[in-house]
PDB file of C-alpha atoms and ligand atoms in Angstrom:
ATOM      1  CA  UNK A   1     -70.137  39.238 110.830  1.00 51.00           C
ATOM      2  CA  UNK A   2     -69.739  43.048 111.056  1.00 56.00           C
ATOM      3  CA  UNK A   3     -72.088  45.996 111.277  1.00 58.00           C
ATOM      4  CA  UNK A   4     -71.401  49.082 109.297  1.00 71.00           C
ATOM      5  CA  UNK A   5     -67.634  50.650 109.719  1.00 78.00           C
ATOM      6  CA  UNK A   6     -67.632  54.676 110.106  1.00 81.00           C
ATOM      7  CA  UNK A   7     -64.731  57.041 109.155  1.00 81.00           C
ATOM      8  CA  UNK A   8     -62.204  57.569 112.090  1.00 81.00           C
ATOM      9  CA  UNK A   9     -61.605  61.563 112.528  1.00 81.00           C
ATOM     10  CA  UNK A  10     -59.339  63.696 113.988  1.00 86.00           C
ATOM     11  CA  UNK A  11     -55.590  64.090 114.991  1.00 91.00           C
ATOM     12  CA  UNK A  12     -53.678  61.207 112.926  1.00 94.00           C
ATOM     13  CA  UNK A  13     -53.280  59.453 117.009  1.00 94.00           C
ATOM     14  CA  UNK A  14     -57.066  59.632 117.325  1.00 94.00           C
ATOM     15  CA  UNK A  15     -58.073  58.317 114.130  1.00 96.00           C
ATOM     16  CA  UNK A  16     -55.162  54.849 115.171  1.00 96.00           C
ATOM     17  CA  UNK A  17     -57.060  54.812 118.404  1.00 95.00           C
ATOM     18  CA  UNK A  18     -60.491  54.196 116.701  1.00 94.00           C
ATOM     19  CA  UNK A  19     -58.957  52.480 114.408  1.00 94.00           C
ATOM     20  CA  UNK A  20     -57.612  49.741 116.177  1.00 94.00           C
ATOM     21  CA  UNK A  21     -60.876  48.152 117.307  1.00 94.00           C
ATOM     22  CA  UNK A  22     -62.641  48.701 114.558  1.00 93.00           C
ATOM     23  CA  UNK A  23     -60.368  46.747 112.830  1.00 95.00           C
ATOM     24  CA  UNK A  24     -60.770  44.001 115.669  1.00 94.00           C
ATOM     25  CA  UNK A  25     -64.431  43.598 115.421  1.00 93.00           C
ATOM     26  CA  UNK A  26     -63.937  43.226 111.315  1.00 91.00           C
ATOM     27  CA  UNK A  27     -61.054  40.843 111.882  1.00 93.00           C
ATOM     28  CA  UNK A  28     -62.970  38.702 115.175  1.00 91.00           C
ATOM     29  CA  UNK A  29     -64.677  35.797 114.246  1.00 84.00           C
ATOM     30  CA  UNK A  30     -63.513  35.010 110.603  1.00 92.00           C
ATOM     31  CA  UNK A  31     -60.291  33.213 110.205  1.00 90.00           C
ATOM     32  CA  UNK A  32     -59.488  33.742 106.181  1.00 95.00           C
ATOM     33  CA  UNK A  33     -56.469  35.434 106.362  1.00 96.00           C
ATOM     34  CA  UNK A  34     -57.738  36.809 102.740  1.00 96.00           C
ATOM     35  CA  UNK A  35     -60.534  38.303 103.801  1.00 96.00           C
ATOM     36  CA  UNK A  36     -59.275  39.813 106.189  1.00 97.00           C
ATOM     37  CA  UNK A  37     -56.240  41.491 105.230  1.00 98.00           C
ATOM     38  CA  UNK A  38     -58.419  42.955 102.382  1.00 97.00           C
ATOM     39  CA  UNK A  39     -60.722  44.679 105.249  1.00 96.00           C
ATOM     40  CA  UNK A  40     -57.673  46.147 106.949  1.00 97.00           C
ATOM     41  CA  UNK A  41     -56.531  47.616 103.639  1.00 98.00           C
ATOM     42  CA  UNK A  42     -60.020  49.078 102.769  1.00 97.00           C
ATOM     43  CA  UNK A  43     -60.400  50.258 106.660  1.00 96.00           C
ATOM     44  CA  UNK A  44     -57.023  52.022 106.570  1.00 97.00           C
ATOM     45  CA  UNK A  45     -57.004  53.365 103.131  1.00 97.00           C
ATOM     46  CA  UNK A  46     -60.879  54.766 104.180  1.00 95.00           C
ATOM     47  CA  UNK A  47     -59.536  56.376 107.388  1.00 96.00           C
ATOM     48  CA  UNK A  48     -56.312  58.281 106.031  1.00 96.00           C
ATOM     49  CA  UNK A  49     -56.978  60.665 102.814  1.00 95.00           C
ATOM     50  CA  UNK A  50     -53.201  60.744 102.893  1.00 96.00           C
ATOM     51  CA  UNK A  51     -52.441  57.213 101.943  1.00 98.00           C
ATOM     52  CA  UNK A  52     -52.445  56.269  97.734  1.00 98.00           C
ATOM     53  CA  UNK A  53     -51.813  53.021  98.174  1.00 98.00           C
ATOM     54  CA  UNK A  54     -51.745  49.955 101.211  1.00 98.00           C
ATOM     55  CA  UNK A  55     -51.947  46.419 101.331  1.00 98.00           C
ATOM     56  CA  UNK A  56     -49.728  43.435 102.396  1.00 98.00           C
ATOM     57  CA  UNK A  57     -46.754  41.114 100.710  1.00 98.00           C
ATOM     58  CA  UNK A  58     -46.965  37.769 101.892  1.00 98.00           C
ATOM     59  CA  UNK A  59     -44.084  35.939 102.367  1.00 97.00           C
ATOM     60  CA  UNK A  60     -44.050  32.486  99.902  1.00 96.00           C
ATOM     61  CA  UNK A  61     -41.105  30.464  98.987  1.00 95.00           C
ATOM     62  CA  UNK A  62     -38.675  33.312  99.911  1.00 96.00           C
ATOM     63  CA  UNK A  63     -39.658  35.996  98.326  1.00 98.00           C
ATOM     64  CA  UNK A  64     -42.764  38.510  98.633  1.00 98.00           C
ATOM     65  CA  UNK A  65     -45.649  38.210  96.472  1.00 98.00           C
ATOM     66  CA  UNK A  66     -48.426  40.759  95.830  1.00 98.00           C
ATOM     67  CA  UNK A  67     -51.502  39.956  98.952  1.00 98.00           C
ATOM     68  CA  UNK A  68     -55.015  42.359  99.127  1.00 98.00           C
ATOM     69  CA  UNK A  69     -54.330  46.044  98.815  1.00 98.00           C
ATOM     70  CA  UNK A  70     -56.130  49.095  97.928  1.00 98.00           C
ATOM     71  CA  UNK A  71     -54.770  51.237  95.219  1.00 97.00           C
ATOM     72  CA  UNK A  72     -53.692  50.566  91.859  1.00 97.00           C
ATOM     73  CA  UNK A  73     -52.656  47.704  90.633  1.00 97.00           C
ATOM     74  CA  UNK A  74     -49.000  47.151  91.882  1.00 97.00           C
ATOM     75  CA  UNK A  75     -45.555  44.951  91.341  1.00 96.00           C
ATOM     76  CA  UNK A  76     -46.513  41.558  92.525  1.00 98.00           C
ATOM     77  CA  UNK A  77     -42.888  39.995  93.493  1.00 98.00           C
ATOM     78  CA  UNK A  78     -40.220  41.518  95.580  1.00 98.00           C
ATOM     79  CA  UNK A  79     -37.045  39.627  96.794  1.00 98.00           C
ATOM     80  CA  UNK A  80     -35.890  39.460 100.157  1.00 98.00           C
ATOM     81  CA  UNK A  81     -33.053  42.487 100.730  1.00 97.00           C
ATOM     82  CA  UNK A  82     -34.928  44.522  97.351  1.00 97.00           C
ATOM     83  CA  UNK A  83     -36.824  47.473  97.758  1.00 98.00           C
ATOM     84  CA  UNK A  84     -38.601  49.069 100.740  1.00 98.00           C
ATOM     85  CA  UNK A  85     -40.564  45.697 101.333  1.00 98.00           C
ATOM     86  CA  UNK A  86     -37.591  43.640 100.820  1.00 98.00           C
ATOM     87  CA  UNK A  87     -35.825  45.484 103.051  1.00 98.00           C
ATOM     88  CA  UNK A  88     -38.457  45.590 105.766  1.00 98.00           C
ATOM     89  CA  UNK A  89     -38.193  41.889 105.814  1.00 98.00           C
ATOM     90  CA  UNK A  90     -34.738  41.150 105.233  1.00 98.00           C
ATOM     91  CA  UNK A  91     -34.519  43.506 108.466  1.00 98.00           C
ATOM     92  CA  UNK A  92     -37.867  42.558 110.429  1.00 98.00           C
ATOM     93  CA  UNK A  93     -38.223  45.988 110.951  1.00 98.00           C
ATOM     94  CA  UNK A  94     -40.440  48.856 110.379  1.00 98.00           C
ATOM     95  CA  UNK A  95     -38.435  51.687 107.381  1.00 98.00           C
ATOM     96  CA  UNK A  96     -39.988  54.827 107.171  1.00 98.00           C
ATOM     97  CA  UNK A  97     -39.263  56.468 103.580  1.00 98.00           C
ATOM     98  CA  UNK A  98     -39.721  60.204 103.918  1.00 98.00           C
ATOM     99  CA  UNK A  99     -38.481  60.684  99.688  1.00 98.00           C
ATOM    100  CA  UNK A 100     -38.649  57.767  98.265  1.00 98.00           C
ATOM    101  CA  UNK A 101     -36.268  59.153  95.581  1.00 96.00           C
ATOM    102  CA  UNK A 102     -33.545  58.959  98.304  1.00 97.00           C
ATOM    103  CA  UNK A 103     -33.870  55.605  98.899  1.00 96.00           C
ATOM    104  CA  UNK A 104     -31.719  53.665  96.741  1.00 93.00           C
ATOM    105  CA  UNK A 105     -33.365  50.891  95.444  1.00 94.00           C
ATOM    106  CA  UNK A 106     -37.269  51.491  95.844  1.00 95.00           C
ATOM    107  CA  UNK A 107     -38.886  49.683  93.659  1.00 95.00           C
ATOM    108  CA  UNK A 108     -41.551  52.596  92.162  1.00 94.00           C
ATOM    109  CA  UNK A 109     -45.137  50.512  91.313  1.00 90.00           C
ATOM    110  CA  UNK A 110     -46.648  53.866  90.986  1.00 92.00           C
ATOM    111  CA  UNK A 111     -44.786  57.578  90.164  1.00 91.00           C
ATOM    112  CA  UNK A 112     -46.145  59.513  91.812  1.00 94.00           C
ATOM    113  CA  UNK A 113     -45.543  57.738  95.261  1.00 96.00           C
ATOM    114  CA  UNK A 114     -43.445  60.190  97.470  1.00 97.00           C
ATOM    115  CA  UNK A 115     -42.879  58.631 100.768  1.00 98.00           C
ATOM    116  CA  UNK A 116     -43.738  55.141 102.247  1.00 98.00           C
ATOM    117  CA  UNK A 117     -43.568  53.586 105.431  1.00 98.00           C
ATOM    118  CA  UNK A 118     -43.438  49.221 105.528  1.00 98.00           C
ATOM    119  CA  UNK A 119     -44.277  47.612 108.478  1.00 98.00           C
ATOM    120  CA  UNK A 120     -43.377  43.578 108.960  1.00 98.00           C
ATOM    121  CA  UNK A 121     -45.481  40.893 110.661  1.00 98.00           C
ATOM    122  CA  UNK A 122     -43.433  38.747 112.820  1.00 97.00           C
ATOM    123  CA  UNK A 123     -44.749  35.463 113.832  1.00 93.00           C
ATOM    124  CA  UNK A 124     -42.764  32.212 115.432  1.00 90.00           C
ATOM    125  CA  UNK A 125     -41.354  31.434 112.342  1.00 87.00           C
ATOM    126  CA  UNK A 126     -39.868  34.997 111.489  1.00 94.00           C
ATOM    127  CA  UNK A 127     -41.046  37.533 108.793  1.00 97.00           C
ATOM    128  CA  UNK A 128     -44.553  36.385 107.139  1.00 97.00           C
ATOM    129  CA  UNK A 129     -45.456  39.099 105.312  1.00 98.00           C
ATOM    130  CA  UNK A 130     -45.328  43.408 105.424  1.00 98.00           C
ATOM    131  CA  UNK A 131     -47.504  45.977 105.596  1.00 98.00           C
ATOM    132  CA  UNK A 132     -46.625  48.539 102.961  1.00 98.00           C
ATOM    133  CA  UNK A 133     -48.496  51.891 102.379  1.00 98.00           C
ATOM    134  CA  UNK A 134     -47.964  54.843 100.436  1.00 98.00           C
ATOM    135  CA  UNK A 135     -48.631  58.383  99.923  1.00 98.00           C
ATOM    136  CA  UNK A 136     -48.133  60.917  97.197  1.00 98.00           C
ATOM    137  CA  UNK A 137     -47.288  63.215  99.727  1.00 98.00           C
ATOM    138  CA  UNK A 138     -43.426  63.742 101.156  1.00 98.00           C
ATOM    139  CA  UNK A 139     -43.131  63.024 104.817  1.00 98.00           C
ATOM    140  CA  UNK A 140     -46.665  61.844 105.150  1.00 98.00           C
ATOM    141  CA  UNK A 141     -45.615  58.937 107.512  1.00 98.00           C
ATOM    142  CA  UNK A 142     -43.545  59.135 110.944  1.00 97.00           C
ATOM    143  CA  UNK A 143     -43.233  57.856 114.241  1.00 97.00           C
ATOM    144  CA  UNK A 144     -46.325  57.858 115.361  1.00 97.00           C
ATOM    145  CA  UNK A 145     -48.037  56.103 112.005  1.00 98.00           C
ATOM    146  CA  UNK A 146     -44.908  53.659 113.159  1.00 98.00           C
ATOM    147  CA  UNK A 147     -46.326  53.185 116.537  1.00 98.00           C
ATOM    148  CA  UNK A 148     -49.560  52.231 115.596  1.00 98.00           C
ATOM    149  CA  UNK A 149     -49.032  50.295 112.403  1.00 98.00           C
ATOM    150  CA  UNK A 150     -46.693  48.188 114.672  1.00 98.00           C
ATOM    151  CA  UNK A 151     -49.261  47.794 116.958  1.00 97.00           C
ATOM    152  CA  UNK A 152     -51.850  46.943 114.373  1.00 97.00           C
ATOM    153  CA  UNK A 153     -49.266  44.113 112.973  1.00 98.00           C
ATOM    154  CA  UNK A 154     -49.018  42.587 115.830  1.00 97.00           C
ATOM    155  CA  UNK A 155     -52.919  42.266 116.457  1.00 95.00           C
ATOM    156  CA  UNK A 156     -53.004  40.622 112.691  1.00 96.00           C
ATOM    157  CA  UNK A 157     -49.705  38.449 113.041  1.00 95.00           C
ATOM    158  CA  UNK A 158     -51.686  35.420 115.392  1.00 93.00           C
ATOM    159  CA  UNK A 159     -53.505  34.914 112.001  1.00 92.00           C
ATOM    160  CA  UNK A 160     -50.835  33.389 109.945  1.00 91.00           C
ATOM    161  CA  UNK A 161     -49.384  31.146 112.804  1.00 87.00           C
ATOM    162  CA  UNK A 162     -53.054  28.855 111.728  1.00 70.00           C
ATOM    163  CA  UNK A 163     -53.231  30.542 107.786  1.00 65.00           C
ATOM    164  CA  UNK A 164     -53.157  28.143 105.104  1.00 57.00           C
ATOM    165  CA  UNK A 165     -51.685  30.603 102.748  1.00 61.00           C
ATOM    166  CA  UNK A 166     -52.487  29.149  99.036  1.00 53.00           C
ATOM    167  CA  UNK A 167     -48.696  28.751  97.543  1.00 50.00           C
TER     168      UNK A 167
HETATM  169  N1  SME B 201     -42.246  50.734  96.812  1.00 57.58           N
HETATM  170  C1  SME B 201     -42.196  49.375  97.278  1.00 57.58           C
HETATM  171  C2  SME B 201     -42.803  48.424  96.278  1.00 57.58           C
HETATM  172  C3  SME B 201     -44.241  48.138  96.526  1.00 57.58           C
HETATM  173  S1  SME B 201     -45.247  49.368  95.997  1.00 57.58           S
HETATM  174  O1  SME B 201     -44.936  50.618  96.635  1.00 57.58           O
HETATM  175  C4  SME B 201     -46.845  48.959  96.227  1.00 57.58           C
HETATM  176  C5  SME B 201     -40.758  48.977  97.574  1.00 57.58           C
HETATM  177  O2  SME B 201     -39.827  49.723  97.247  1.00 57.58           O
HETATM  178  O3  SME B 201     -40.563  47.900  98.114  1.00 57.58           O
END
């Protein structure tokens, strides 16, 4: 159960700071893993103007596979090692794209993306899924969105250690 969610404002560090228990209370209480990632998209993708595109990869048989997002629609597998994503989780570790043309390798769902930053969610039993979000903007993600998206992982990663994630 959640009441209504307002827009976070301000400096890009004050709108994480709201953020982070908003997305708490939408998260508390329900345990499909589903639903919820699909909040934190929509809550995220409502509080930045800057982002085109977020949502999550889940980790299935070894490879990641399309989760909820917010955007258009977007590649639904990525290996392990491929990409931004498959980097991310080959790594488990954050990669912050400034141009995604210099990346060698990005995997381009959408054109006009610029710059990316992919986040992984660690549990006990390693990499179980990334947090990927996008922005037709260069540069629109740095160490602070870093911090924060980290931090906001790590409140989300308890969830899968109990998820029944539908294979
Ligand atoms: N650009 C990503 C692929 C996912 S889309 O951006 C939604 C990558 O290189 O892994």
């Amino acid at each position: 159960m959640h009441t209504q969610t307002t827009i976070p404002t301000g400096s890009k560090e004050e709108i994480y700071r709201e953020l982070l228990p908003q997305m708490r209370e939408l998260i508390s209480g329900e345990s499909d893993i589903v639903a919820n990632l699909a909040n934190v998209s929509a809550l995220l993708k409502m509080a930045f103007a800057t982002i085109s595109w977020v949502g999550f990869y889940l980790m299935k048989d070894g490879e990641l596979v399309l989760g909820p997002f917010q955007g258009k629609p977007a590649c639904i597998r990525i290996a392990i090692g491929r990409g931004v994503c498959g980097t991310s989780a080959a790594q488990a570790k954050s990669v912050v794209v400034p141009d995604v043309r210099a990346f060698p390798g990005h995997i381009a769902c959408d054109a006009g993306s610029l710059s990316e930053i992919v986040i992984p969610i660690l549990s006990s039993s390693g990499v179980v899924a990334v947090l990927d979000v996008d922005s037709y903007s260069l540069s629109a993600f740095d160490e602070t969105d870093r911090i924060h998206l980290e931090r906001l992982c790590r409140v989300l990663a308890p969830m899968f250690e109990s998820a029944q994630i539908a294979k």
